[in-house]
Coordinates of C-alpha atoms and ligand atoms in Angstrom, one line a residue:
X184 CA -24.4 -27.7 72.6
X185 CA -22.1 -29.3 74.7
X186 CA -20.7 -32.5 73.8
X187 CA -19.9 -34.9 70.8
X188 CA -20.9 -37.7 70.8
X189 CA -24.3 -39.6 68.5
X190 CA -26.4 -37.8 71.0
X191 CA -25.2 -34.5 70.1
X192 CA -25.4 -35.4 66.7
X193 CA -29.1 -36.6 66.6
X194 CA -29.5 -32.8 68.5
X195 CA -27.9 -30.7 66.5
X196 CA -29.4 -32.3 63.0
X197 CA -32.9 -31.7 64.9
X198 CA -32.1 -28.5 66.2
X199 CA -31.2 -27.3 62.7
X200 CA -34.4 -28.2 60.9
X201 CA -35.9 -25.3 63.2
X202 CA -36.7 -21.9 61.8
X203 CA -36.3 -20.8 65.3
X204 CA -32.5 -21.7 65.3
X205 CA -29.7 -19.3 63.1
X206 CA -26.7 -20.6 64.3
X207 CA -25.7 -23.5 66.1
X208 CA -22.2 -24.1 68.1
X209 CA -21.3 -27.3 69.4
X210 CA -18.7 -27.9 72.0
X211 CA -16.3 -30.0 71.2
X212 CA -18.9 -31.6 68.6
X213 CA -17.2 -34.2 65.8
X214 CA -16.8 -35.0 62.4
X215 CA -20.3 -35.2 61.1
X216 CA -21.5 -32.6 63.8
X217 CA -18.9 -30.4 61.5
X218 CA -21.6 -30.1 58.7
X219 CA -24.4 -28.6 61.1
X220 CA -22.6 -26.7 63.7
X221 CA -19.4 -24.6 64.0
X222 CA -17.7 -27.2 66.4
X223 CA -15.0 -25.8 69.1
X224 CA -12.7 -27.4 71.2
X225 CA -13.6 -27.7 74.5
X226 CA -13.4 -30.0 77.7
X227 CA -16.7 -30.9 79.1
X228 CA -15.7 -31.8 82.3
X229 CA -14.2 -27.8 82.9
X230 CA -18.2 -25.9 83.8
X231 CA -15.7 -22.6 83.6
X232 CA -13.9 -22.6 80.8
X233 CA -17.8 -23.8 79.3
X234 CA -19.1 -20.7 80.8
X235 CA -16.7 -18.4 79.8
X236 CA -17.1 -19.9 76.0
X237 CA -21.3 -19.2 76.4
X238 CA -19.9 -16.1 77.7
X239 CA -18.5 -14.9 74.2
X240 CA -20.6 -16.2 71.7
X241 CA -23.7 -15.9 73.9
X242 CA -25.8 -18.6 72.4
X243 CA -29.9 -17.9 73.5
X244 CA -30.2 -21.3 74.5
X245 CA -27.6 -24.1 75.4
X246 CA -28.5 -28.0 75.6
X247 CA -26.3 -30.1 77.5
X248 CA -25.5 -33.5 75.6
X249 CA -22.8 -35.6 78.8
X250 CA -22.8 -36.0 82.4
X251 CA -19.9 -34.6 83.8
X252 CA -20.9 -30.6 83.1
X253 CA -24.0 -31.6 84.6
X254 CA -23.3 -33.4 87.6
X255 CA -20.3 -30.2 87.6
X256 CA -22.7 -27.9 88.6
X257 CA -23.4 -26.0 84.7
X258 CA -26.7 -26.1 85.3
X259 CA -26.8 -23.7 88.2
X260 CA -23.8 -21.8 86.6
X261 CA -25.3 -20.6 83.5
X262 CA -28.7 -19.9 85.3
X263 CA -27.1 -17.6 88.4
X264 CA -25.7 -15.5 84.8
X265 CA -29.4 -15.5 83.5
X266 CA -28.7 -17.7 80.8
X267 CA -30.9 -20.2 79.6
X268 CA -30.0 -23.9 79.3
X269 CA -32.0 -27.1 79.5
X270 CA -30.1 -29.0 82.7
X271 CA -30.7 -30.0 86.0
X272 CA -29.0 -28.3 89.4
X273 CA -25.8 -30.0 90.1
X274 CA -27.7 -31.2 93.3
X275 CA -30.3 -32.7 91.4
X276 CA -27.8 -34.2 89.0
X277 CA -26.8 -36.2 92.0
X278 CA -29.2 -38.7 91.1
X279 CA -26.8 -39.5 88.7
X280 CA -23.7 -38.6 90.0
X281 CA -24.2 -41.0 93.3
X282 CA -25.7 -44.1 93.8
X283 CA -26.3 -43.9 97.0
X284 CA -28.1 -40.3 96.7
X285 CA -30.5 -42.1 94.5
X286 CA -31.4 -44.8 96.3
X287 CA -32.3 -43.0 99.4
X288 CA -33.9 -40.5 97.7
X289 CA -36.1 -44.0 96.1
X290 CA -36.3 -45.3 99.5
X291 CA -37.6 -42.2 101.0
X292 CA -39.8 -41.4 98.7
X293 CA -41.3 -45.2 98.4
X294 CA -40.5 -45.5 94.7
X295 CA -40.3 -49.1 93.7
X296 CA -36.3 -50.1 92.7
X297 CA -34.6 -53.2 93.6
X298 CA -33.6 -53.8 97.4
X299 CA -31.2 -52.5 98.8
X300 CA -28.6 -54.6 101.2
X301 CA -26.1 -51.8 102.4
X302 CA -23.6 -48.7 101.7
X303 CA -19.8 -49.6 102.1
X304 CA -16.3 -47.8 102.3
X305 CA -14.6 -50.7 103.3
X306 CA -14.2 -54.0 101.8
X307 CA -13.8 -55.9 104.5
X308 CA -17.3 -54.8 105.9
X309 CA -18.5 -54.9 102.4
X310 CA -17.2 -58.7 101.9
X311 CA -18.6 -59.8 105.6
X312 CA -22.2 -58.2 104.4
X313 CA -22.0 -61.2 101.3
X314 CA -22.0 -63.5 103.8
X315 CA -26.0 -63.3 104.1
X316 CA -27.2 -62.1 100.5
X317 CA -29.2 -64.3 97.6
X318 CA -27.0 -64.6 94.4
X319 CA -26.4 -63.2 92.0
X320 CA -25.5 -59.8 93.6
X321 CA -25.9 -56.1 92.2
X322 CA -22.8 -54.0 93.5
X323 CA -22.8 -50.7 91.9
X324 CA -19.2 -48.0 92.5
X325 CA -21.3 -45.0 94.1
X326 CA -20.0 -42.2 92.1
X327 CA -19.4 -41.8 87.7
X328 CA -17.3 -44.7 86.6
X329 CA -17.4 -44.1 82.4
X330 CA -20.2 -47.1 82.5
X331 CA -17.5 -49.6 84.2
X332 CA -18.8 -49.2 88.1
X333 CA -21.8 -52.0 88.2
X334 CA -21.4 -55.6 88.8
X335 CA -24.4 -58.4 88.7
X336 CA -21.2 -61.0 90.5
X337 CA -22.2 -64.4 90.0
X338 CA -20.8 -65.7 93.5
X339 CA -19.0 -64.5 96.2
X340 CA -15.6 -64.8 94.8
X341 CA -16.4 -62.3 91.6
X342 CA -18.2 -59.9 94.2
X343 CA -15.1 -60.1 96.3
X344 CA -12.9 -59.6 92.7
X345 CA -15.2 -56.0 92.3
X346 CA -15.4 -55.3 95.9
X347 CA -11.7 -55.2 96.3
X348 CA -10.9 -53.3 92.5
X349 CA -12.9 -50.4 93.9
X350 CA -12.3 -49.6 97.3
X351 CA -8.3 -51.5 97.8
X352 CA -6.7 -51.1 94.5
X353 CA -8.9 -47.7 93.8
X354 CA -9.2 -49.5 90.0
X355 CA -12.7 -47.3 89.9
X356 CA -10.8 -44.1 90.5
X357 CA -13.1 -41.8 92.6
X358 CA -16.6 -42.6 91.7
X359 CA -15.6 -46.3 93.2
X360 CA -14.9 -45.0 96.6
X361 CA -17.8 -46.1 97.9
X362 CA -20.5 -48.9 97.5
X363 CA -23.8 -50.0 97.2
X364 CA -25.1 -53.7 97.1
X365 CA -28.6 -54.2 95.7
X366 CA -31.0 -57.4 95.1
X367 CA -30.6 -58.3 91.4
X368 CA -33.7 -57.7 89.7
X369 CA -34.9 -60.1 86.7
X370 CA -37.2 -59.1 83.6
X371 CA -36.8 -56.8 80.1
X372 CA -35.6 -52.8 80.7
X373 CA -37.3 -50.2 79.4
X374 CA -35.7 -46.7 79.0
X375 CA -38.2 -44.1 79.7
X376 CA -37.0 -40.4 79.1
X377 CA -38.9 -37.3 80.3
X378 CA -38.3 -33.9 79.9
X379 CA -39.1 -31.6 82.5
X380 CA -39.6 -27.6 83.4
X381 CA -39.7 -28.1 87.0
X382 CA -43.6 -28.1 87.1
X383 CA -44.5 -30.1 84.2
X384 CA -43.3 -32.8 82.0
X385 CA -43.6 -35.0 78.8
X386 CA -42.4 -38.1 78.3
X387 CA -40.7 -39.3 75.2
X388 CA -40.9 -42.4 73.2
X389 CA -39.7 -45.4 75.1
X390 CA -36.7 -46.9 73.8
X391 CA -34.7 -50.2 75.2
X392 CA -31.0 -50.1 74.6
X393 CA -28.5 -53.1 73.6
X394 CA -25.5 -52.6 76.0
X395 CA -23.3 -55.7 75.9
X396 CA -21.0 -56.0 72.7
X397 CA -22.4 -59.0 71.4
X398 CA -25.4 -60.7 69.8
X399 CA -27.4 -62.6 72.1
X400 CA -26.5 -60.0 75.0
X401 CA -23.1 -61.6 75.5
X402 CA -19.9 -60.1 76.0
X403 CA -18.8 -57.0 77.6
X404 CA -20.6 -53.9 78.7
X405 CA -20.4 -50.7 76.4
X406 CA -21.8 -47.4 76.3
X407 CA -24.4 -48.9 73.6
X408 CA -24.4 -50.8 71.1
X409 CA -27.9 -50.2 69.7
X410 CA -31.3 -48.7 70.5
X411 CA -35.0 -49.0 69.0
X412 CA -37.9 -47.8 70.3
X413 CA -41.2 -49.3 69.2
X414 CA -44.5 -48.0 70.7
X415 CA -45.3 -51.8 71.3
X416 CA -42.5 -51.1 74.4
X417 CA -45.1 -49.6 76.4
X418 CA -48.5 -51.3 75.7
X419 CA -51.1 -48.0 77.8
X420 CA -51.6 -50.0 81.0
X421 CA -47.6 -50.3 81.6
X422 CA -47.1 -46.7 80.6
X423 CA -50.1 -45.7 83.3
X424 CA -48.2 -47.7 85.7
X425 CA -45.5 -46.0 85.2
X426 CA -46.1 -42.7 85.3
X427 CA -48.3 -43.6 88.2
X428 CA -45.8 -45.0 90.5
X429 CA -42.6 -44.1 89.1
X430 CA -42.5 -40.9 87.0
X431 CA -44.8 -38.9 89.1
X432 CA -43.5 -40.1 93.1
X433 CA -39.9 -38.7 91.4
X434 CA -41.0 -35.1 90.4
X435 CA -43.4 -34.6 93.6
X436 CA -40.4 -36.3 95.8
X437 CA -37.6 -34.2 93.9
X438 CA -39.9 -30.8 94.9
X439 CA -40.9 -32.1 98.5
X440 CA -37.1 -32.3 99.0
X441 CA -36.5 -28.6 97.9
X442 CA -34.2 -29.9 94.4
X443 CA -34.9 -28.0 91.3
X444 CA -35.5 -30.4 88.3
X445 CA -35.3 -29.2 84.7
X446 CA -33.9 -30.9 81.8
X447 CA -34.0 -34.6 81.0
X448 CA -34.6 -37.4 83.0
X449 CA -33.6 -41.0 82.0
X450 CA -35.4 -43.1 84.0
X451 CA -33.7 -47.1 83.5
X452 CA -36.4 -49.3 84.6
X453 CA -36.9 -53.4 84.8
X454 CA -40.0 -54.8 84.0
X455 CA -40.6 -56.9 86.6
X456 CA -43.2 -59.2 87.7
X457 CA -44.0 -57.4 90.2
X458 CA -44.4 -54.3 88.4
X459 CA -41.8 -51.7 87.1
X460 CA -39.2 -50.9 88.8
X461 CA -36.1 -48.1 89.0
X462 CA -32.6 -49.6 88.2
X463 CA -31.0 -46.5 87.6
X464 CA -31.7 -42.7 87.0
X465 CA -29.6 -40.5 84.5
X466 CA -29.7 -36.7 84.0
X467 CA -29.5 -36.7 80.7
X468 CA -30.8 -38.2 77.7
X469 CA -28.8 -41.7 76.8
X470 CA -26.6 -42.7 73.9
X471 CA -28.0 -44.2 71.6
X472 CA -31.4 -43.8 73.2
X473 CA -31.2 -40.4 71.9
X474 CA -31.0 -40.9 68.3
X475 CA -33.8 -43.6 68.1
X476 CA -35.7 -40.9 69.5
X477 CA -34.6 -38.2 67.5
X478 CA -35.7 -39.9 64.5
X479 CA -39.1 -40.1 66.1
X480 CA -39.7 -36.2 66.5
X481 CA -42.2 -34.6 64.4
X482 CA -42.3 -31.5 66.0
X483 CA -39.5 -28.4 67.1
X484 CA -37.1 -29.4 69.5
X485 CA -35.5 -26.2 69.5
X486 CA -39.0 -24.7 70.5
X487 CA -39.7 -27.3 72.9
X488 CA -36.4 -27.1 74.5
X489 CA -36.3 -23.4 74.9
X490 CA -40.3 -23.6 76.6
X491 CA -38.8 -25.9 79.1
X492 CA -35.5 -23.9 79.7
X493 CA -37.9 -20.7 80.3
X494 CA -40.1 -22.9 83.1
X495 CA -42.7 -23.1 80.1
X496 CA -43.2 -26.2 79.1
X497 CA -45.9 -27.5 76.3
X498 CA -46.4 -31.1 77.1
X499 CA -49.2 -30.9 73.5
X500 CA -45.9 -29.9 71.7
X501 CA -44.1 -33.2 71.3
X502 CA -45.8 -34.8 68.8
X503 CA -44.2 -38.3 67.5
X504 CA -43.6 -40.4 63.9
X505 CA -45.8 -43.5 64.3
X506 CA -44.2 -46.7 63.9
X507 CA -40.8 -47.6 65.3
X508 CA -37.2 -46.5 65.1
X509 CA -34.3 -48.0 65.1
X510 CA -30.2 -46.7 65.9
X511 CA -27.2 -49.2 65.4
X512 CA -24.0 -48.6 66.6
X513 CA -21.0 -49.0 64.3
X514 CA -17.5 -49.6 66.4
X515 CA -13.9 -49.4 66.1
X516 CA -11.8 -52.9 66.8
X517 CA -11.0 -53.4 70.2
X518 CA -14.2 -51.2 71.4
X519 CA -14.8 -50.8 74.3
X520 CA -11.4 -51.8 75.4
X521 CA -8.4 -50.0 73.3
X522 CA -9.3 -49.7 70.4
X523 CA -8.3 -47.9 66.2
X524 CA -8.8 -45.2 65.4
X525 CA -7.9 -42.7 61.7
X526 CA -9.3 -45.4 59.7
X527 CA -11.5 -43.8 56.6
X528 CA -14.8 -44.2 56.6
X529 CA -16.4 -45.2 53.6
X530 CA -19.8 -45.4 52.4
X531 CA -21.5 -42.6 53.7
X532 CA -23.3 -40.5 51.3
X533 CA -25.0 -43.9 49.7
X534 CA -26.3 -45.4 53.4
X535 CA -28.2 -42.3 53.6
X536 CA -29.8 -42.7 50.2
X537 CA -31.8 -45.4 52.0
X538 CA -35.4 -44.1 52.9
X539 CA -35.8 -43.1 56.5
X540 CA -32.4 -43.4 57.6
X541 CA -29.5 -41.0 58.7
X542 CA -26.0 -41.4 60.0
X543 CA -25.4 -40.1 63.2
X544 CA -21.7 -39.6 64.2
X545 CA -20.1 -40.5 67.3
X546 CA -16.6 -40.8 66.8
X547 CA -15.6 -39.5 63.7
X548 CA -13.6 -36.3 62.6
X549 CA -12.8 -34.7 59.5
X550 CA -9.1 -35.7 57.2
X551 CA -9.4 -33.0 54.4
X552 CA -11.8 -34.4 52.6
X553 CA -12.7 -37.7 54.2
X554 CA -14.0 -38.8 57.7
X555 CA -11.8 -41.3 59.6
X556 CA -12.6 -42.8 62.6
X557 CA -11.6 -41.1 66.1
X558 CA -13.0 -42.9 68.6
X559 CA -14.8 -46.4 69.7
X560 CA -18.2 -46.0 68.8
X561 CA -18.1 -44.4 65.3
X562 CA -21.6 -43.7 64.0
X563 CA -25.0 -44.6 64.8
X564 CA -27.0 -45.7 61.9
X565 CA -30.9 -44.8 62.3
X566 CA -33.7 -45.0 60.8
X567 CA -37.5 -44.4 61.1
X568 CA -40.3 -46.7 59.5
X569 CA -43.9 -47.3 59.8
X570 CA -43.0 -50.3 61.5
X571 CA -39.9 -52.2 63.3
X572 CA -39.5 -54.8 60.5
X573 CA -39.2 -51.8 58.3
X574 CA -36.9 -49.9 60.7
X575 CA -34.9 -52.6 60.7
X576 CA -34.6 -53.0 57.2
X577 CA -33.6 -49.7 56.4
X578 CA -31.0 -49.8 59.6
X579 CA -29.4 -52.7 58.8
X580 CA -29.2 -51.8 54.8
X581 CA -28.5 -48.6 55.3
X582 CA -24.7 -50.3 57.3
X583 CA -24.4 -51.9 54.8
X584 CA -23.3 -49.4 52.6
X585 CA -20.5 -48.4 55.2
X586 CA -17.3 -49.6 55.5
X587 CA -14.0 -49.1 57.7
X588 CA -11.5 -51.1 58.6
X589 CA -12.1 -53.7 61.8
X590 CA -16.0 -52.7 61.5
X591 CA -17.9 -54.3 63.9
X592 CA -21.6 -54.1 65.2
X593 CA -24.3 -56.1 66.4
X594 CA -26.7 -58.3 64.2
X595 CA -29.7 -58.2 66.8
X596 CA -30.8 -55.1 67.6
X597 CA -34.7 -55.8 68.8
X598 CA -34.4 -59.5 68.4
X599 CA -33.2 -58.7 64.5
X600 CA -31.1 -62.1 65.0
X601 CA -33.3 -64.5 63.1
X602 CA -33.7 -62.2 60.0
X603 CA -30.5 -61.6 59.5
X604 CA -29.3 -65.1 59.4
X605 CA -32.1 -65.9 57.2
X606 CA -31.1 -63.7 54.6
X607 CA -26.8 -64.9 54.4
X608 CA -25.6 -61.6 56.3
Ligands
LIG760 P1 -27.0 -48.7 86.3 O1 -25.5 -47.9 86.0 O2 -27.1 -48.6 87.4 O3 -27.7 -48.9 85.3 O4 -26.4 -50.3 85.7 C1 -26.1 -51.0 84.1 C2 -27.0 -51.3 84.0 O5 -26.7 -53.0 85.5 C3 -28.4 -52.0 84.0 O6 -28.7 -50.9 82.9 C4 -28.9 -53.0 84.4 O7 -28.6 -54.2 83.3 C5 -27.6 -53.9 85.1 N1 -28.8 -53.6 86.6 C6 -28.5 -52.3 87.2 N2 -28.9 -52.7 88.9 C7 -29.7 -53.7 88.4 C8 -30.3 -54.7 89.2 N3 -30.7 -53.8 90.7 N4 -30.9 -55.7 89.2 C9 -30.2 -56.3 87.9 N5 -29.5 -55.6 86.8 C10 -29.1 -54.5 87.2

């Protein structure tokens, strides 16, 4: 397993339950993953070093969590050596690595998405284009920007500020050297993730994440403060529309363009009045969505992933617990800006005594016998239950057992706010 966040902990935890799995290594892993896997030091952006590590260890299968090694071509590097890996090719990963590549792909294959206004490499040209747009306007840095590359600008002044920060002041780094302007879509968002072996595909259960820091979807964007899954998010008619108008044209488009895609494909959707439209592609599983998805898995993940890597995906193997699941992120003081680390975490064992609850680690490390914080997002408290209400109750009850200095979390995952206030939390 490559990566070291809550997503990877959830995957490692599930993989470890498979009879086919004898040993898991995780590079770099974290304090919680260390219970289920041997953690090894690694830089996830260094594909040659990761290949050298895999060459030494000889795993039967490699699973990749984060986007950096995927966009860096780890899928190609491993397959060229004949090693099984769940990872799209570097070219396919451009669907996430370049917003402009993704937009051209969507246009070429007539897949519903936000209308493109233009792409720009010079701030003056981009600012000229602002005269003819309606507000709010979405501005996207082309490349990877660690979650800071999108602005929904309410007016020309804030648009100009973002454009200049990206193109003139280089504040977003190399990912911000070109930008894309597009129309703003309105509606509810839905994360639709599938796994494909290049020929066949299988959708995972639908999820909705919560990117803003504060309750009521206020405050700055984060890597994700929580997510939930419930079949009610995706009624059968909507599911059929998404498969017909988005998923299948996307997979056909990749095949027509000669781009092999094997691995997870995350389609971020806006459910607009005129139907579902693509907001973004990610070439990997999302975090914290993965934690909610894994909580509902009722199948042997190792078997399914090995089959996907071998080009033999059997979609009938993916079985899901009915009901719902919730993942609530417990974050450090200061996150998503500068945050504190090294705080002792208490109450983990009691949290996991709550029926259906599991605590995945995102930013933790071992310090002697203790587990201490080491990241902005520290833990993903996750629970599955027969109903969304029961999953929420178990999640918040489990979270109530955990404590570290400066800990904060959203109280309103899946619209939980009324329930929490009613009980005086
Ligand atoms: P992205 O990285 O492209 O997913 O964008 C991050 C977030 O920005 C999305 O999850 C949406 O909340 C928002 N977003 C992106 N594109 C649009 C759009 N065209 N209209 C409205 N919101 C958008």
